[in-house]
Amino acid sequence: MKARIYITLKTGVLDPQGKAVHHALGALGFEEAQDVRQGKYIEMEVADGTPRARVEEMCERLLANTVIENYRVELDGETALGDQGA
Amino acid sequence: MKARIYITLKTGVLDPQGKAVHHALGALGFEEAQDVRQGKYIEMEVADGTPRARVEEMCERLLANTVIENYRVELDGETALGDQGA
């Protein structure tokens, strides 16, 4: 079963990496890019039947720094999504 | 308008960062994690009406290293998705 985890910086947290990408896009002539935030995307193969709560625990304990980051978990076969750690 | 870009390593490309995360999860007792691949997730605010092709051009020219990485673009209000640069 596949789990997809999206980790993004919380609103208000400075994102120098995103700023650098934004600046580089502007230098290349991509003026339509107005704001860029860079985060992490983790694809994980988990044992079938792993509950969502278990994957969220992985985020809380290791994958995301919940002081400054939000995470979102998608599990194959699930449709309901929600931002966590907000 | 919001564009979401997912950048992942191509199959067969070694992912030491993912391996490290996998190992750390195992050390924390998360045995259900079987394979971990880490990629990048970019959220970008683009001018309304920006065509998908323009965002894909940003990926080709700056955001993704298409020798070793795939990218996927999602634009707000679009439903059709497709892996690009495969």
PDB file of C-alpha atoms in Angstrom:
ATOM      1  CA  MET A   1       0.000   0.000   0.000  1.00  0.00           C
ATOM      2  CA  LYS A   2       1.327   3.393  -0.900  1.00  0.00           C
ATOM      3  CA  ALA A   3       1.370   6.407   1.414  1.00  0.00           C
ATOM      4  CA  ARG A   4       2.082   9.882   0.107  1.00  0.00           C
ATOM      5  CA  ILE A   5       3.186  12.530   2.556  1.00  0.00           C
ATOM      6  CA  TYR A   6       3.367  16.230   1.800  1.00  0.00           C
ATOM      7  CA  ILE A   7       5.330  18.405   4.175  1.00  0.00           C
ATOM      8  CA  THR A   8       5.038  22.154   3.864  1.00  0.00           C
ATOM      9  CA  LEU A   9       6.242  25.098   5.877  1.00  0.00           C
ATOM     10  CA  LYS A  10       3.576  26.754   7.985  1.00  0.00           C
ATOM     11  CA  THR A  11       2.255  30.115   6.904  1.00  0.00           C
ATOM     12  CA  GLY A  12       4.492  32.854   8.229  1.00  0.00           C
ATOM     13  CA  VAL A  13       7.622  30.738   8.346  1.00  0.00           C
ATOM     14  CA  LEU A  14      10.320  32.168   6.099  1.00  0.00           C
ATOM     15  CA  ASP A  15      11.221  29.985   3.127  1.00  0.00           C
ATOM     16  CA  PRO A  16      14.628  31.068   1.761  1.00  0.00           C
ATOM     17  CA  GLN A  17      14.748  28.088  -0.596  1.00  0.00           C
ATOM     18  CA  GLY A  18      11.405  29.047  -2.126  1.00  0.00           C
ATOM     19  CA  LYS A  19      12.562  32.648  -2.395  1.00  0.00           C
ATOM     20  CA  ALA A  20      15.697  31.527  -4.250  1.00  0.00           C
ATOM     21  CA  VAL A  21      13.628  29.452  -6.675  1.00  0.00           C
ATOM     22  CA  HIS A  22      11.256  32.374  -7.210  1.00  0.00           C
ATOM     23  CA  HIS A  23      14.173  34.679  -7.937  1.00  0.00           C
ATOM     24  CA  ALA A  24      15.761  32.203 -10.352  1.00  0.00           C
ATOM     25  CA  LEU A  25      12.446  31.765 -12.199  1.00  0.00           C
ATOM     26  CA  GLY A  26      12.210  35.536 -12.577  1.00  0.00           C
ATOM     27  CA  ALA A  27      15.759  35.670 -13.945  1.00  0.00           C
ATOM     28  CA  LEU A  28      14.765  33.051 -16.538  1.00  0.00           C
ATOM     29  CA  GLY A  29      11.823  35.174 -17.647  1.00  0.00           C
ATOM     30  CA  PHE A  30       9.042  33.286 -15.868  1.00  0.00           C
ATOM     31  CA  GLU A  31       7.261  36.376 -14.621  1.00  0.00           C
ATOM     32  CA  GLU A  32       4.034  34.456 -13.979  1.00  0.00           C
ATOM     33  CA  ALA A  33       5.524  32.830 -10.902  1.00  0.00           C
ATOM     34  CA  GLN A  34       4.377  35.073  -8.062  1.00  0.00           C
ATOM     35  CA  ASP A  35       5.142  33.120  -4.952  1.00  0.00           C
ATOM     36  CA  VAL A  36       7.022  29.882  -4.437  1.00  0.00           C
ATOM     37  CA  ARG A  37       7.102  27.673  -1.356  1.00  0.00           C
ATOM     38  CA  GLN A  38       9.172  24.537  -1.329  1.00  0.00           C
ATOM     39  CA  GLY A  39       8.347  21.501   0.722  1.00  0.00           C
ATOM     40  CA  LYS A  40       9.027  17.793   0.827  1.00  0.00           C
ATOM     41  CA  TYR A  41       7.187  14.933  -0.786  1.00  0.00           C
ATOM     42  CA  ILE A  42       7.652  11.434   0.571  1.00  0.00           C
ATOM     43  CA  GLU A  43       6.379   8.295  -1.117  1.00  0.00           C
ATOM     44  CA  MET A  44       6.327   5.337   1.189  1.00  0.00           C
ATOM     45  CA  GLU A  45       5.411   1.721   0.673  1.00  0.00           C
ATOM     46  CA  VAL A  46       3.699   0.575   3.862  1.00  0.00           C
ATOM     47  CA  ALA A  47       2.341  -2.792   4.922  1.00  0.00           C
ATOM     48  CA  ASP A  48      -1.245  -3.366   3.746  1.00  0.00           C
ATOM     49  CA  GLY A  49      -3.778  -2.332   6.356  1.00  0.00           C
ATOM     50  CA  THR A  50      -1.523   0.193   8.044  1.00  0.00           C
ATOM     51  CA  PRO A  51      -3.877   2.686   9.684  1.00  0.00           C
ATOM     52  CA  ARG A  52      -3.609   6.373   8.834  1.00  0.00           C
ATOM     53  CA  ALA A  53      -2.881   7.147  12.486  1.00  0.00           C
ATOM     54  CA  ARG A  54       0.295   5.127  12.263  1.00  0.00           C
ATOM     55  CA  VAL A  55       1.574   7.098   9.275  1.00  0.00           C
ATOM     56  CA  GLU A  56       0.665  10.323  11.043  1.00  0.00           C
ATOM     57  CA  GLU A  57       2.695   9.142  14.017  1.00  0.00           C
ATOM     58  CA  MET A  58       5.696   8.733  11.688  1.00  0.00           C
ATOM     59  CA  CYS A  59       5.205  12.348  10.614  1.00  0.00           C
ATOM     60  CA  GLU A  60       4.942  13.596  14.175  1.00  0.00           C
ATOM     61  CA  ARG A  61       7.952  11.699  15.424  1.00  0.00           C
ATOM     62  CA  LEU A  62      10.361  11.916  12.501  1.00  0.00           C
ATOM     63  CA  LEU A  63       9.293  13.212   9.134  1.00  0.00           C
ATOM     64  CA  ALA A  64       7.943  16.663   9.929  1.00  0.00           C
ATOM     65  CA  ASN A  65       9.105  19.327  12.322  1.00  0.00           C
ATOM     66  CA  THR A  66       5.671  20.231  13.614  1.00  0.00           C
ATOM     67  CA  VAL A  67       6.906  23.478  15.132  1.00  0.00           C
ATOM     68  CA  ILE A  68       7.344  24.972  11.670  1.00  0.00           C
ATOM     69  CA  GLU A  69       5.850  22.429   9.269  1.00  0.00           C
ATOM     70  CA  ASN A  70       2.447  21.029   8.372  1.00  0.00           C
ATOM     71  CA  TYR A  71       1.997  17.595   6.922  1.00  0.00           C
ATOM     72  CA  ARG A  72      -0.707  15.922   4.869  1.00  0.00           C
ATOM     73  CA  VAL A  73      -1.064  12.174   4.464  1.00  0.00           C
ATOM     74  CA  GLU A  74      -2.699  10.407   1.529  1.00  0.00           C
ATOM     75  CA  LEU A  75      -3.201   6.667   1.662  1.00  0.00           C
ATOM     76  CA  ASP A  76      -4.016   4.625  -1.437  1.00  0.00           C
ATOM     77  CA  GLY A  77      -7.711   3.824  -1.445  1.00  0.00           C
ATOM     78  CA  GLU A  78      -8.666   6.634   0.862  1.00  0.00           C
ATOM     79  CA  THR A  79     -10.377   9.773  -0.348  1.00  0.00           C
ATOM     80  CA  ALA A  80     -10.783  11.958   2.727  1.00  0.00           C
ATOM     81  CA  LEU A  81      -7.801  14.252   3.198  1.00  0.00           C
ATOM     82  CA  GLY A  82      -6.987  16.736   5.862  1.00  0.00           C
ATOM     83  CA  ASP A  83      -4.148  18.962   6.907  1.00  0.00           C
ATOM     84  CA  GLN A  84      -2.597  17.814  10.125  1.00  0.00           C
ATOM     85  CA  GLY A  85      -0.283  19.415  12.568  1.00  0.00           C
ATOM     86  CA  ALA A  86      -1.676  22.823  11.699  1.00  0.00           C
TER      87      ALA A  86
ATOM     88  CA  MET B   1      -3.969  30.408  -9.329  1.00  0.00           C
ATOM     89  CA  LYS B   2      -2.088  27.717  -7.532  1.00  0.00           C
ATOM     90  CA  ALA B   3       0.262  25.231  -9.164  1.00  0.00           C
ATOM     91  CA  ARG B   4       1.509  22.174  -7.310  1.00  0.00           C
ATOM     92  CA  ILE B   5       4.613  20.450  -8.567  1.00  0.00           C
ATOM     93  CA  TYR B   6       5.812  17.049  -7.424  1.00  0.00           C
ATOM     94  CA  ILE B   7       9.363  16.078  -8.244  1.00  0.00           C
ATOM     95  CA  THR B   8      10.435  12.500  -7.710  1.00  0.00           C
ATOM     96  CA  LEU B   9      13.518  10.495  -8.506  1.00  0.00           C
ATOM     97  CA  LYS B  10      13.165   8.178 -11.481  1.00  0.00           C
ATOM     98  CA  THR B  11      12.907   4.468 -10.836  1.00  0.00           C
ATOM     99  CA  GLY B  12      16.351   2.973 -10.545  1.00  0.00           C
ATOM    100  CA  VAL B  13      18.015   6.142  -9.313  1.00  0.00           C
ATOM    101  CA  LEU B  14      19.509   5.616  -5.874  1.00  0.00           C
ATOM    102  CA  ASP B  15      17.868   7.622  -3.098  1.00  0.00           C
ATOM    103  CA  PRO B  16      20.224   7.786  -0.097  1.00  0.00           C
ATOM    104  CA  GLN B  17      17.979  10.317   1.665  1.00  0.00           C
ATOM    105  CA  GLY B  18      15.014   7.976   1.394  1.00  0.00           C
ATOM    106  CA  LYS B  19      17.145   5.092   2.615  1.00  0.00           C
ATOM    107  CA  ALA B  20      18.215   7.132   5.641  1.00  0.00           C
ATOM    108  CA  VAL B  21      14.592   7.976   6.463  1.00  0.00           C
ATOM    109  CA  HIS B  22      13.615   4.325   6.048  1.00  0.00           C
ATOM    110  CA  HIS B  23      16.390   3.263   8.400  1.00  0.00           C
ATOM    111  CA  ALA B  24      15.446   5.883  10.981  1.00  0.00           C
ATOM    112  CA  LEU B  25      11.790   4.795  10.866  1.00  0.00           C
ATOM    113  CA  GLY B  26      12.892   1.210  11.484  1.00  0.00           C
ATOM    114  CA  ALA B  27      14.983   2.318  14.457  1.00  0.00           C
ATOM    115  CA  LEU B  28      11.909   4.041  15.905  1.00  0.00           C
ATOM    116  CA  GLY B  29       9.884   0.833  15.603  1.00  0.00           C
ATOM    117  CA  PHE B  30       7.899   1.688  12.470  1.00  0.00           C
ATOM    118  CA  GLU B  31       8.357  -1.694  10.851  1.00  0.00           C
ATOM    119  CA  GLU B  32       5.432  -1.119   8.462  1.00  0.00           C
ATOM    120  CA  ALA B  33       7.505   1.287   6.378  1.00  0.00           C
ATOM    121  CA  GLN B  34       8.919  -0.894   3.619  1.00  0.00           C
ATOM    122  CA  ASP B  35      10.314   1.527   1.107  1.00  0.00           C
ATOM    123  CA  VAL B  36      10.768   5.270   1.262  1.00  0.00           C
ATOM    124  CA  ARG B  37      11.520   7.662  -1.582  1.00  0.00           C
ATOM    125  CA  GLN B  38      11.931  11.341  -0.914  1.00  0.00           C
ATOM    126  CA  GLY B  39      11.156  14.028  -3.424  1.00  0.00           C
ATOM    127  CA  LYS B  40      10.303  17.696  -3.580  1.00  0.00           C
ATOM    128  CA  TYR B  41       6.974  19.430  -3.426  1.00  0.00           C
ATOM    129  CA  ILE B  42       6.652  22.963  -4.740  1.00  0.00           C
ATOM    130  CA  GLU B  43       3.596  25.158  -4.276  1.00  0.00           C
ATOM    131  CA  MET B  44       3.585  28.093  -6.605  1.00  0.00           C
ATOM    132  CA  GLU B  45       1.206  30.998  -7.019  1.00  0.00           C
ATOM    133  CA  VAL B  46       1.058  31.736 -10.741  1.00  0.00           C
ATOM    134  CA  ALA B  47      -0.785  34.405 -12.690  1.00  0.00           C
ATOM    135  CA  ASP B  48      -4.368  33.424 -13.565  1.00  0.00           C
ATOM    136  CA  GLY B  49      -4.612  31.780 -16.948  1.00  0.00           C
ATOM    137  CA  THR B  50      -1.040  30.536 -16.981  1.00  0.00           C
ATOM    138  CA  PRO B  51      -1.071  27.507 -19.289  1.00  0.00           C
ATOM    139  CA  ARG B  52       0.131  24.161 -18.020  1.00  0.00           C
ATOM    140  CA  ALA B  53       2.824  24.133 -20.709  1.00  0.00           C
ATOM    141  CA  ARG B  54       4.399  27.199 -19.132  1.00  0.00           C
ATOM    142  CA  VAL B  55       4.646  25.552 -15.718  1.00  0.00           C
ATOM    143  CA  GLU B  56       6.087  22.430 -17.344  1.00  0.00           C
ATOM    144  CA  GLU B  57       8.685  24.629 -18.999  1.00  0.00           C
ATOM    145  CA  MET B  58       9.681  25.907 -15.547  1.00  0.00           C
ATOM    146  CA  CYS B  59      10.152  22.283 -14.481  1.00  0.00           C
ATOM    147  CA  GLU B  60      12.235  21.436 -17.544  1.00  0.00           C
ATOM    148  CA  ARG B  61      14.451  24.470 -17.279  1.00  0.00           C
ATOM    149  CA  LEU B  62      14.930  24.892 -13.553  1.00  0.00           C
ATOM    150  CA  LEU B  63      12.911  22.926 -11.065  1.00  0.00           C
ATOM    151  CA  ALA B  64      13.609  19.322 -12.035  1.00  0.00           C
ATOM    152  CA  ASN B  65      16.742  17.599 -13.209  1.00  0.00           C
ATOM    153  CA  THR B  66      15.086  15.590 -15.949  1.00  0.00           C
ATOM    154  CA  VAL B  67      18.066  13.265 -16.275  1.00  0.00           C
ATOM    155  CA  ILE B  68      17.241  11.678 -12.931  1.00  0.00           C
ATOM    156  CA  GLU B  69      13.888  13.164 -11.909  1.00  0.00           C
ATOM    157  CA  ASN B  70      10.264  13.025 -13.007  1.00  0.00           C
ATOM    158  CA  TYR B  71       7.843  15.828 -12.356  1.00  0.00           C
ATOM    159  CA  ARG B  72       4.087  16.096 -12.142  1.00  0.00           C
ATOM    160  CA  VAL B  73       2.147  19.345 -12.376  1.00  0.00           C
ATOM    161  CA  GLU B  74      -1.278  20.003 -10.879  1.00  0.00           C
ATOM    162  CA  LEU B  75      -3.039  23.242 -11.658  1.00  0.00           C
ATOM    163  CA  ASP B  76      -6.018  24.457  -9.631  1.00  0.00           C
ATOM    164  CA  GLY B  77      -9.204  23.777 -11.555  1.00  0.00           C
ATOM    165  CA  GLU B  78      -7.699  21.085 -13.725  1.00  0.00           C
ATOM    166  CA  THR B  79      -8.449  17.431 -13.225  1.00  0.00           C
ATOM    167  CA  ALA B  80      -6.367  15.623 -15.839  1.00  0.00           C
ATOM    168  CA  LEU B  81      -2.958  14.745 -14.499  1.00  0.00           C
ATOM    169  CA  GLY B  82      -0.051  13.047 -16.092  1.00  0.00           C
ATOM    170  CA  ASP B  83       3.521  12.190 -15.325  1.00  0.00           C
ATOM    171  CA  GLN B  84       5.882  14.225 -17.428  1.00  0.00           C
ATOM    172  CA  GLY B  85       9.513  13.880 -18.215  1.00  0.00           C
ATOM    173  CA  ALA B  86       9.338  10.121 -17.693  1.00  0.00           C
TER     174      ALA B  86
END
